[in-house]
Amino acid sequence: DIQMTQSPSTLSASVGDRVTITCRASQSISTWVAWYQQKPGKAPNLLIYKASTLKSGVPSRFSGSGSGTEFTLTISSLQPDDFATYYCQQYNSYLLTFGGGTKVEIK
Amino acid sequence: EVQLVESGGGVVRPGGSLRLSCAASGFTFDAYGMSWVRQAPGKGLEWVSGISWNGGSTGYADSVKGRFTISRDNAKSSLYLQMNSLRAEDTALYHCARDPNHYGSGTNWFDPWGQGTLVTVSS
């Protein structure tokens, strides 16, 4: 199975900060990565797919990059609505796997 | 509006069985692959199983292979997960999720997700 190692597991930041979350794959997965946001008690919401394609309607402060084994999700200017947990997911292999999650907390 | 609504969760003893359902609406169900993804209390996301748009291809996580069976009824716009030989570690909120690619395998990225149905395996 392809392992997705996500870091950090927790991140404390302030409104307006630039935030970067990283996912490393245990083997090359091209750009077959998606990112999700999940708020407490809610289902995950898709933010980005194919490593850098922003889902329609998602604010442009979210961006994704990377290929091969290293991927990043960046929030250019953190907003109050962005405090949540973020997950990466690989779909290079039919055995799909998720990163462990990054909880973005208020500093 | 695209909507996925899960049902069928509950409390079951170890070794028992449950059948989860996911009712889809707001889109042409028989044109999309689907998956089940679970989340243990306070933990992260784990893909469980996926099925292609026509049911011709299925896949399972190693942790459930041989115990769980995914199926779909396109006439009823419904997805199912038959869970047998349940274990304590199967306790989780089970979400159904759509692979947004037309005629997809069900094992790509997911959008949208249902709110989930809770399965608790306990004696």
PDB file of C-alpha atoms in Angstrom:
ATOM      1  CA  ASP A   1       0.000   0.000   0.000  1.00  0.00           C
ATOM      2  CA  ILE A   2       1.060   3.592  -0.586  1.00  0.00           C
ATOM      3  CA  GLN A   3       1.535   5.461   2.695  1.00  0.00           C
ATOM      4  CA  MET A   4       0.742   9.177   2.928  1.00  0.00           C
ATOM      5  CA  THR A   5       2.666  10.956   5.688  1.00  0.00           C
ATOM      6  CA  GLN A   6       1.085  14.285   6.496  1.00  0.00           C
ATOM      7  CA  SER A   7       2.725  17.041   8.558  1.00  0.00           C
ATOM      8  CA  PRO A   8       2.331  18.739  10.878  1.00  0.00           C
ATOM      9  CA  SER A   9      -0.415  16.903  12.745  1.00  0.00           C
ATOM     10  CA  THR A  10      -1.420  20.149  14.476  1.00  0.00           C
ATOM     11  CA  LEU A  11      -0.775  23.708  13.442  1.00  0.00           C
ATOM     12  CA  SER A  12      -1.501  26.859  15.463  1.00  0.00           C
ATOM     13  CA  ALA A  13      -1.952  29.985  13.380  1.00  0.00           C
ATOM     14  CA  SER A  14      -3.578  33.396  13.377  1.00  0.00           C
ATOM     15  CA  VAL A  15      -6.044  34.964  10.972  1.00  0.00           C
ATOM     16  CA  GLY A  16      -4.099  36.332   8.022  1.00  0.00           C
ATOM     17  CA  ASP A  17      -1.212  33.863   8.345  1.00  0.00           C
ATOM     18  CA  ARG A  18       0.104  31.880   5.396  1.00  0.00           C
ATOM     19  CA  VAL A  19      -0.252  28.178   6.181  1.00  0.00           C
ATOM     20  CA  THR A  20       1.425  25.219   4.480  1.00  0.00           C
ATOM     21  CA  ILE A  21       0.593  21.544   5.005  1.00  0.00           C
ATOM     22  CA  THR A  22       2.756  18.792   3.518  1.00  0.00           C
ATOM     23  CA  CYS A  23       2.023  15.227   2.415  1.00  0.00           C
ATOM     24  CA  ARG A  24       4.751  12.783   1.448  1.00  0.00           C
ATOM     25  CA  ALA A  25       3.944   9.605  -0.451  1.00  0.00           C
ATOM     26  CA  SER A  26       5.884   6.392   0.128  1.00  0.00           C
ATOM     27  CA  GLN A  27       6.342   6.054  -3.649  1.00  0.00           C
ATOM     28  CA  SER A  28       5.855   8.239  -6.683  1.00  0.00           C
ATOM     29  CA  ILE A  29       2.185   8.931  -7.403  1.00  0.00           C
ATOM     30  CA  SER A  30       2.485  11.539 -10.184  1.00  0.00           C
ATOM     31  CA  THR A  31      -0.146  14.185  -9.361  1.00  0.00           C
ATOM     32  CA  TRP A  32      -2.868  11.818  -8.149  1.00  0.00           C
ATOM     33  CA  VAL A  33      -3.567  13.680  -4.912  1.00  0.00           C
ATOM     34  CA  ALA A  34      -6.669  15.315  -3.483  1.00  0.00           C
ATOM     35  CA  TRP A  35      -7.093  17.557  -0.447  1.00  0.00           C
ATOM     36  CA  TYR A  36     -10.154  17.809   1.819  1.00  0.00           C
ATOM     37  CA  GLN A  37     -11.306  20.078   4.629  1.00  0.00           C
ATOM     38  CA  GLN A  38     -13.329  18.626   7.493  1.00  0.00           C
ATOM     39  CA  LYS A  39     -15.054  20.539  10.273  1.00  0.00           C
ATOM     40  CA  PRO A  40     -16.222  18.878  13.509  1.00  0.00           C
ATOM     41  CA  GLY A  41     -19.349  16.770  13.034  1.00  0.00           C
ATOM     42  CA  LYS A  42     -19.362  17.315   9.271  1.00  0.00           C
ATOM     43  CA  ALA A  43     -18.425  15.289   6.231  1.00  0.00           C
ATOM     44  CA  PRO A  44     -15.161  16.103   4.431  1.00  0.00           C
ATOM     45  CA  ASN A  45     -15.336  18.661   1.613  1.00  0.00           C
ATOM     46  CA  LEU A  46     -13.173  18.461  -1.488  1.00  0.00           C
ATOM     47  CA  LEU A  47     -10.797  21.397  -1.976  1.00  0.00           C
ATOM     48  CA  ILE A  48      -8.283  20.284  -4.609  1.00  0.00           C
ATOM     49  CA  TYR A  49      -7.773  17.320  -6.943  1.00  0.00           C
ATOM     50  CA  LYS A  50      -4.973  16.313  -9.340  1.00  0.00           C
ATOM     51  CA  ALA A  51      -2.611  17.971  -6.863  1.00  0.00           C
ATOM     52  CA  SER A  52      -3.342  21.540  -7.976  1.00  0.00           C
ATOM     53  CA  THR A  53      -6.810  21.798  -9.533  1.00  0.00           C
ATOM     54  CA  LEU A  54      -9.077  23.898  -7.349  1.00  0.00           C
ATOM     55  CA  LYS A  55     -12.644  22.647  -7.110  1.00  0.00           C
ATOM     56  CA  SER A  56     -15.106  25.191  -8.485  1.00  0.00           C
ATOM     57  CA  GLY A  57     -16.367  27.464  -5.717  1.00  0.00           C
ATOM     58  CA  VAL A  58     -13.419  26.939  -3.368  1.00  0.00           C
ATOM     59  CA  PRO A  59     -11.783  30.268  -2.422  1.00  0.00           C
ATOM     60  CA  SER A  60      -8.616  31.110  -4.335  1.00  0.00           C
ATOM     61  CA  ARG A  61      -6.632  31.478  -1.102  1.00  0.00           C
ATOM     62  CA  PHE A  62      -6.371  27.672  -1.219  1.00  0.00           C
ATOM     63  CA  SER A  63      -3.768  26.205  -3.560  1.00  0.00           C
ATOM     64  CA  GLY A  64      -2.052  22.880  -4.060  1.00  0.00           C
ATOM     65  CA  SER A  65       1.247  21.899  -5.588  1.00  0.00           C
ATOM     66  CA  GLY A  66       3.638  19.030  -5.994  1.00  0.00           C
ATOM     67  CA  SER A  67       4.238  15.850  -7.943  1.00  0.00           C
ATOM     68  CA  GLY A  68       5.957  12.538  -7.419  1.00  0.00           C
ATOM     69  CA  THR A  69       6.225  12.083  -3.672  1.00  0.00           C
ATOM     70  CA  GLU A  70       5.863  15.540  -2.123  1.00  0.00           C
ATOM     71  CA  PHE A  71       2.711  17.646  -2.082  1.00  0.00           C
ATOM     72  CA  THR A  72       1.625  20.818  -0.335  1.00  0.00           C
ATOM     73  CA  LEU A  73      -1.624  22.553   0.480  1.00  0.00           C
ATOM     74  CA  THR A  74      -1.230  26.286   1.051  1.00  0.00           C
ATOM     75  CA  ILE A  75      -3.723  28.744   2.498  1.00  0.00           C
ATOM     76  CA  SER A  76      -2.402  32.165   1.513  1.00  0.00           C
ATOM     77  CA  SER A  77      -4.234  34.176   4.172  1.00  0.00           C
ATOM     78  CA  LEU A  78      -5.994  32.158   6.864  1.00  0.00           C
ATOM     79  CA  GLN A  79      -9.611  33.132   7.469  1.00  0.00           C
ATOM     80  CA  PRO A  80     -11.817  32.322  10.494  1.00  0.00           C
ATOM     81  CA  ASP A  81     -13.765  29.778   8.437  1.00  0.00           C
ATOM     82  CA  ASP A  82     -10.560  27.861   7.665  1.00  0.00           C
ATOM     83  CA  PHE A  83      -9.972  26.500  11.154  1.00  0.00           C
ATOM     84  CA  ALA A  84     -10.574  22.810  10.522  1.00  0.00           C
ATOM     85  CA  THR A  85      -8.793  19.522   9.861  1.00  0.00           C
ATOM     86  CA  TYR A  86      -7.246  18.905   6.446  1.00  0.00           C
ATOM     87  CA  TYR A  87      -6.537  15.543   4.797  1.00  0.00           C
ATOM     88  CA  CYS A  88      -4.580  14.548   1.728  1.00  0.00           C
ATOM     89  CA  GLN A  89      -5.537  11.431  -0.262  1.00  0.00           C
ATOM     90  CA  GLN A  90      -3.740   9.496  -2.992  1.00  0.00           C
ATOM     91  CA  TYR A  91      -5.577   7.749  -5.813  1.00  0.00           C
ATOM     92  CA  ASN A  92      -2.602   6.476  -7.815  1.00  0.00           C
ATOM     93  CA  SER A  93      -3.368   2.981  -6.595  1.00  0.00           C
ATOM     94  CA  TYR A  94      -6.869   1.487  -6.376  1.00  0.00           C
ATOM     95  CA  LEU A  95      -6.020   0.917  -2.695  1.00  0.00           C
ATOM     96  CA  LEU A  96      -6.760   4.493  -1.746  1.00  0.00           C
ATOM     97  CA  THR A  97      -5.049   5.983   1.297  1.00  0.00           C
ATOM     98  CA  PHE A  98      -5.353   9.186   3.288  1.00  0.00           C
ATOM     99  CA  GLY A  99      -2.851  11.183   5.270  1.00  0.00           C
ATOM    100  CA  GLY A 100      -3.288  11.293   9.030  1.00  0.00           C
ATOM    101  CA  GLY A 101      -4.734  14.803   8.999  1.00  0.00           C
ATOM    102  CA  THR A 102      -3.625  18.290  10.044  1.00  0.00           C
ATOM    103  CA  LYS A 103      -5.700  20.188  12.559  1.00  0.00           C
ATOM    104  CA  VAL A 104      -5.426  23.949  12.059  1.00  0.00           C
ATOM    105  CA  GLU A 105      -6.107  25.676  15.366  1.00  0.00           C
ATOM    106  CA  ILE A 106      -6.440  29.290  16.414  1.00  0.00           C
ATOM    107  CA  LYS A 107      -3.229  30.646  17.914  1.00  0.00           C
TER     108      LYS A 107
ATOM    109  CA  GLU B   1     -28.786  19.345  -5.275  1.00  0.00           C
ATOM    110  CA  VAL B   2     -26.506  16.333  -5.143  1.00  0.00           C
ATOM    111  CA  GLN B   3     -27.231  14.429  -1.949  1.00  0.00           C
ATOM    112  CA  LEU B   4     -26.040  11.204  -0.338  1.00  0.00           C
ATOM    113  CA  VAL B   5     -27.858   9.851   2.722  1.00  0.00           C
ATOM    114  CA  GLU B   6     -26.565   6.836   4.597  1.00  0.00           C
ATOM    115  CA  SER B   7     -28.574   4.528   6.843  1.00  0.00           C
ATOM    116  CA  GLY B   8     -28.364   1.132   8.493  1.00  0.00           C
ATOM    117  CA  GLY B   9     -25.829   1.788  11.211  1.00  0.00           C
ATOM    118  CA  GLY B  10     -26.277   0.642  14.776  1.00  0.00           C
ATOM    119  CA  VAL B  11     -24.829  -1.375  17.623  1.00  0.00           C
ATOM    120  CA  VAL B  12     -23.816  -4.950  16.841  1.00  0.00           C
ATOM    121  CA  ARG B  13     -21.929  -7.631  18.731  1.00  0.00           C
ATOM    122  CA  PRO B  14     -18.520  -8.845  17.546  1.00  0.00           C
ATOM    123  CA  GLY B  15     -19.005 -11.446  14.844  1.00  0.00           C
ATOM    124  CA  GLY B  16     -22.329  -9.958  13.821  1.00  0.00           C
ATOM    125  CA  SER B  17     -23.488  -8.456  10.531  1.00  0.00           C
ATOM    126  CA  LEU B  18     -24.947  -5.165   9.295  1.00  0.00           C
ATOM    127  CA  ARG B  19     -26.003  -3.841   5.912  1.00  0.00           C
ATOM    128  CA  LEU B  20     -25.449  -0.155   5.225  1.00  0.00           C
ATOM    129  CA  SER B  21     -27.340   1.739   2.537  1.00  0.00           C
ATOM    130  CA  CYS B  22     -26.662   5.027   0.775  1.00  0.00           C
ATOM    131  CA  ALA B  23     -29.523   6.754  -1.063  1.00  0.00           C
ATOM    132  CA  ALA B  24     -28.381   9.082  -3.822  1.00  0.00           C
ATOM    133  CA  SER B  25     -30.326  11.945  -5.361  1.00  0.00           C
ATOM    134  CA  GLY B  26     -29.767  14.997  -7.514  1.00  0.00           C
ATOM    135  CA  PHE B  27     -27.555  13.283 -10.108  1.00  0.00           C
ATOM    136  CA  THR B  28     -27.534  10.391 -12.568  1.00  0.00           C
ATOM    137  CA  PHE B  29     -26.440   7.702 -10.128  1.00  0.00           C
ATOM    138  CA  ASP B  30     -25.737   5.026 -12.760  1.00  0.00           C
ATOM    139  CA  ALA B  31     -23.050   7.203 -14.377  1.00  0.00           C
ATOM    140  CA  TYR B  32     -20.777   7.441 -11.333  1.00  0.00           C
ATOM    141  CA  GLY B  33     -18.559   5.169  -9.325  1.00  0.00           C
ATOM    142  CA  MET B  34     -18.948   5.200  -5.542  1.00  0.00           C
ATOM    143  CA  SER B  35     -16.994   4.340  -2.418  1.00  0.00           C
ATOM    144  CA  TRP B  36     -17.369   3.835   1.304  1.00  0.00           C
ATOM    145  CA  VAL B  37     -14.944   5.662   3.612  1.00  0.00           C
ATOM    146  CA  ARG B  38     -14.947   5.293   7.381  1.00  0.00           C
ATOM    147  CA  GLN B  39     -13.733   7.349  10.301  1.00  0.00           C
ATOM    148  CA  ALA B  40     -13.210   5.814  13.730  1.00  0.00           C
ATOM    149  CA  PRO B  41     -14.141   8.131  16.635  1.00  0.00           C
ATOM    150  CA  GLY B  42     -11.536  10.874  16.917  1.00  0.00           C
ATOM    151  CA  LYS B  43      -9.413   9.358  14.141  1.00  0.00           C
ATOM    152  CA  GLY B  44      -8.636   9.973  10.481  1.00  0.00           C
ATOM    153  CA  LEU B  45     -10.200   8.772   7.245  1.00  0.00           C
ATOM    154  CA  GLU B  46      -9.868   5.199   5.944  1.00  0.00           C
ATOM    155  CA  TRP B  47     -11.078   4.075   2.520  1.00  0.00           C
ATOM    156  CA  VAL B  48     -13.080   0.854   2.839  1.00  0.00           C
ATOM    157  CA  SER B  49     -14.392  -0.157  -0.585  1.00  0.00           C
ATOM    158  CA  GLY B  50     -15.249   1.169  -4.028  1.00  0.00           C
ATOM    159  CA  ILE B  51     -17.424   0.132  -6.974  1.00  0.00           C
ATOM    160  CA  SER B  52     -17.472   1.274 -10.579  1.00  0.00           C
ATOM    161  CA  TRP B  53     -20.433   2.983 -12.215  1.00  0.00           C
ATOM    162  CA  ASN B  54     -21.887  -0.277 -13.552  1.00  0.00           C
ATOM    163  CA  GLY B  55     -20.843  -2.530 -10.681  1.00  0.00           C
ATOM    164  CA  GLY B  56     -18.400  -4.374 -12.911  1.00  0.00           C
ATOM    165  CA  SER B  57     -15.343  -3.554 -10.804  1.00  0.00           C
ATOM    166  CA  THR B  58     -14.972  -3.514  -7.032  1.00  0.00           C
ATOM    167  CA  GLY B  59     -12.100  -2.995  -4.615  1.00  0.00           C
ATOM    168  CA  TYR B  60     -11.555  -3.449  -0.900  1.00  0.00           C
ATOM    169  CA  ALA B  61      -9.094  -2.346   1.752  1.00  0.00           C
ATOM    170  CA  ASP B  62      -7.050  -5.231   3.128  1.00  0.00           C
ATOM    171  CA  SER B  63      -8.641  -4.656   6.539  1.00  0.00           C
ATOM    172  CA  VAL B  64     -12.116  -5.635   5.263  1.00  0.00           C
ATOM    173  CA  LYS B  65     -11.406  -7.953   2.333  1.00  0.00           C
ATOM    174  CA  GLY B  66     -13.339 -11.188   2.652  1.00  0.00           C
ATOM    175  CA  ARG B  67     -15.703  -9.745   5.275  1.00  0.00           C
ATOM    176  CA  PHE B  68     -17.371  -6.787   3.515  1.00  0.00           C
ATOM    177  CA  THR B  69     -19.181  -6.717   0.170  1.00  0.00           C
ATOM    178  CA  ILE B  70     -20.033  -3.582  -1.779  1.00  0.00           C
ATOM    179  CA  SER B  71     -22.920  -3.514  -4.243  1.00  0.00           C
ATOM    180  CA  ARG B  72     -25.242  -1.098  -5.981  1.00  0.00           C
ATOM    181  CA  ASP B  73     -28.747  -0.999  -7.415  1.00  0.00           C
ATOM    182  CA  ASN B  74     -28.776   1.623 -10.145  1.00  0.00           C
ATOM    183  CA  ALA B  75     -32.551   1.315 -10.575  1.00  0.00           C
ATOM    184  CA  LYS B  76     -32.939   2.426  -6.951  1.00  0.00           C
ATOM    185  CA  SER B  77     -30.023   4.922  -6.990  1.00  0.00           C
ATOM    186  CA  SER B  78     -28.604   3.119  -3.996  1.00  0.00           C
ATOM    187  CA  LEU B  79     -25.241   1.887  -2.765  1.00  0.00           C
ATOM    188  CA  TYR B  80     -24.818  -0.856  -0.180  1.00  0.00           C
ATOM    189  CA  LEU B  81     -22.172  -2.303   2.121  1.00  0.00           C
ATOM    190  CA  GLN B  82     -22.765  -5.750   3.572  1.00  0.00           C
ATOM    191  CA  MET B  83     -20.548  -6.121   6.634  1.00  0.00           C
ATOM    192  CA  ASN B  84     -20.016  -9.594   8.124  1.00  0.00           C
ATOM    193  CA  SER B  85     -17.768 -10.921  10.904  1.00  0.00           C
ATOM    194  CA  LEU B  86     -17.644  -7.477  12.460  1.00  0.00           C
ATOM    195  CA  ARG B  87     -14.838  -6.601  14.841  1.00  0.00           C
ATOM    196  CA  ALA B  88     -14.393  -3.904  17.471  1.00  0.00           C
ATOM    197  CA  GLU B  89     -11.956  -2.134  15.134  1.00  0.00           C
ATOM    198  CA  ASP B  90     -14.753  -1.722  12.562  1.00  0.00           C
ATOM    199  CA  THR B  91     -16.431   0.794  14.902  1.00  0.00           C
ATOM    200  CA  ALA B  92     -16.646   4.024  12.908  1.00  0.00           C
ATOM    201  CA  LEU B  93     -18.780   6.550  11.079  1.00  0.00           C
ATOM    202  CA  TYR B  94     -19.274   5.175   7.568  1.00  0.00           C
ATOM    203  CA  HIS B  95     -19.567   7.714   4.740  1.00  0.00           C
ATOM    204  CA  CYS B  96     -20.557   7.019   1.183  1.00  0.00           C
ATOM    205  CA  ALA B  97     -18.855   9.243  -1.365  1.00  0.00           C
ATOM    206  CA  ARG B  98     -19.096   9.829  -5.105  1.00  0.00           C
ATOM    207  CA  ASP B  99     -16.222   9.604  -7.560  1.00  0.00           C
ATOM    208  CA  PRO B 100     -17.053  12.728  -9.592  1.00  0.00           C
ATOM    209  CA  ASN B 101     -15.632  11.320 -12.838  1.00  0.00           C
ATOM    210  CA  HIS B 102     -18.259  10.280 -15.367  1.00  0.00           C
ATOM    211  CA  TYR B 103     -18.238   6.476 -15.683  1.00  0.00           C
ATOM    212  CA  GLY B 104     -15.467   6.328 -13.124  1.00  0.00           C
ATOM    213  CA  SER B 105     -14.057   3.421 -11.164  1.00  0.00           C
ATOM    214  CA  GLY B 106     -15.246   4.707  -7.831  1.00  0.00           C
ATOM    215  CA  THR B 107     -11.648   4.906  -6.621  1.00  0.00           C
ATOM    216  CA  ASN B 108     -10.538   8.436  -7.449  1.00  0.00           C
ATOM    217  CA  TRP B 109     -11.176  11.601  -5.439  1.00  0.00           C
ATOM    218  CA  PHE B 110     -14.542  12.143  -3.805  1.00  0.00           C
ATOM    219  CA  ASP B 111     -17.188  14.813  -4.120  1.00  0.00           C
ATOM    220  CA  PRO B 112     -19.584  14.937  -2.411  1.00  0.00           C
ATOM    221  CA  TRP B 113     -19.686  12.880   0.765  1.00  0.00           C
ATOM    222  CA  GLY B 114     -22.680  11.845   2.829  1.00  0.00           C
ATOM    223  CA  GLN B 115     -22.914  12.704   6.530  1.00  0.00           C
ATOM    224  CA  GLY B 116     -22.358   9.102   7.529  1.00  0.00           C
ATOM    225  CA  THR B 117     -23.984   6.360   9.578  1.00  0.00           C
ATOM    226  CA  LEU B 118     -22.424   5.167  12.840  1.00  0.00           C
ATOM    227  CA  VAL B 119     -21.509   1.531  13.340  1.00  0.00           C
ATOM    228  CA  THR B 120     -20.574   0.418  16.843  1.00  0.00           C
ATOM    229  CA  VAL B 121     -19.234  -3.093  17.395  1.00  0.00           C
ATOM    230  CA  SER B 122     -19.348  -3.943  21.081  1.00  0.00           C
ATOM    231  CA  SER B 123     -20.284  -6.791  23.375  1.00  0.00           C
TER     232      SER B 123
END
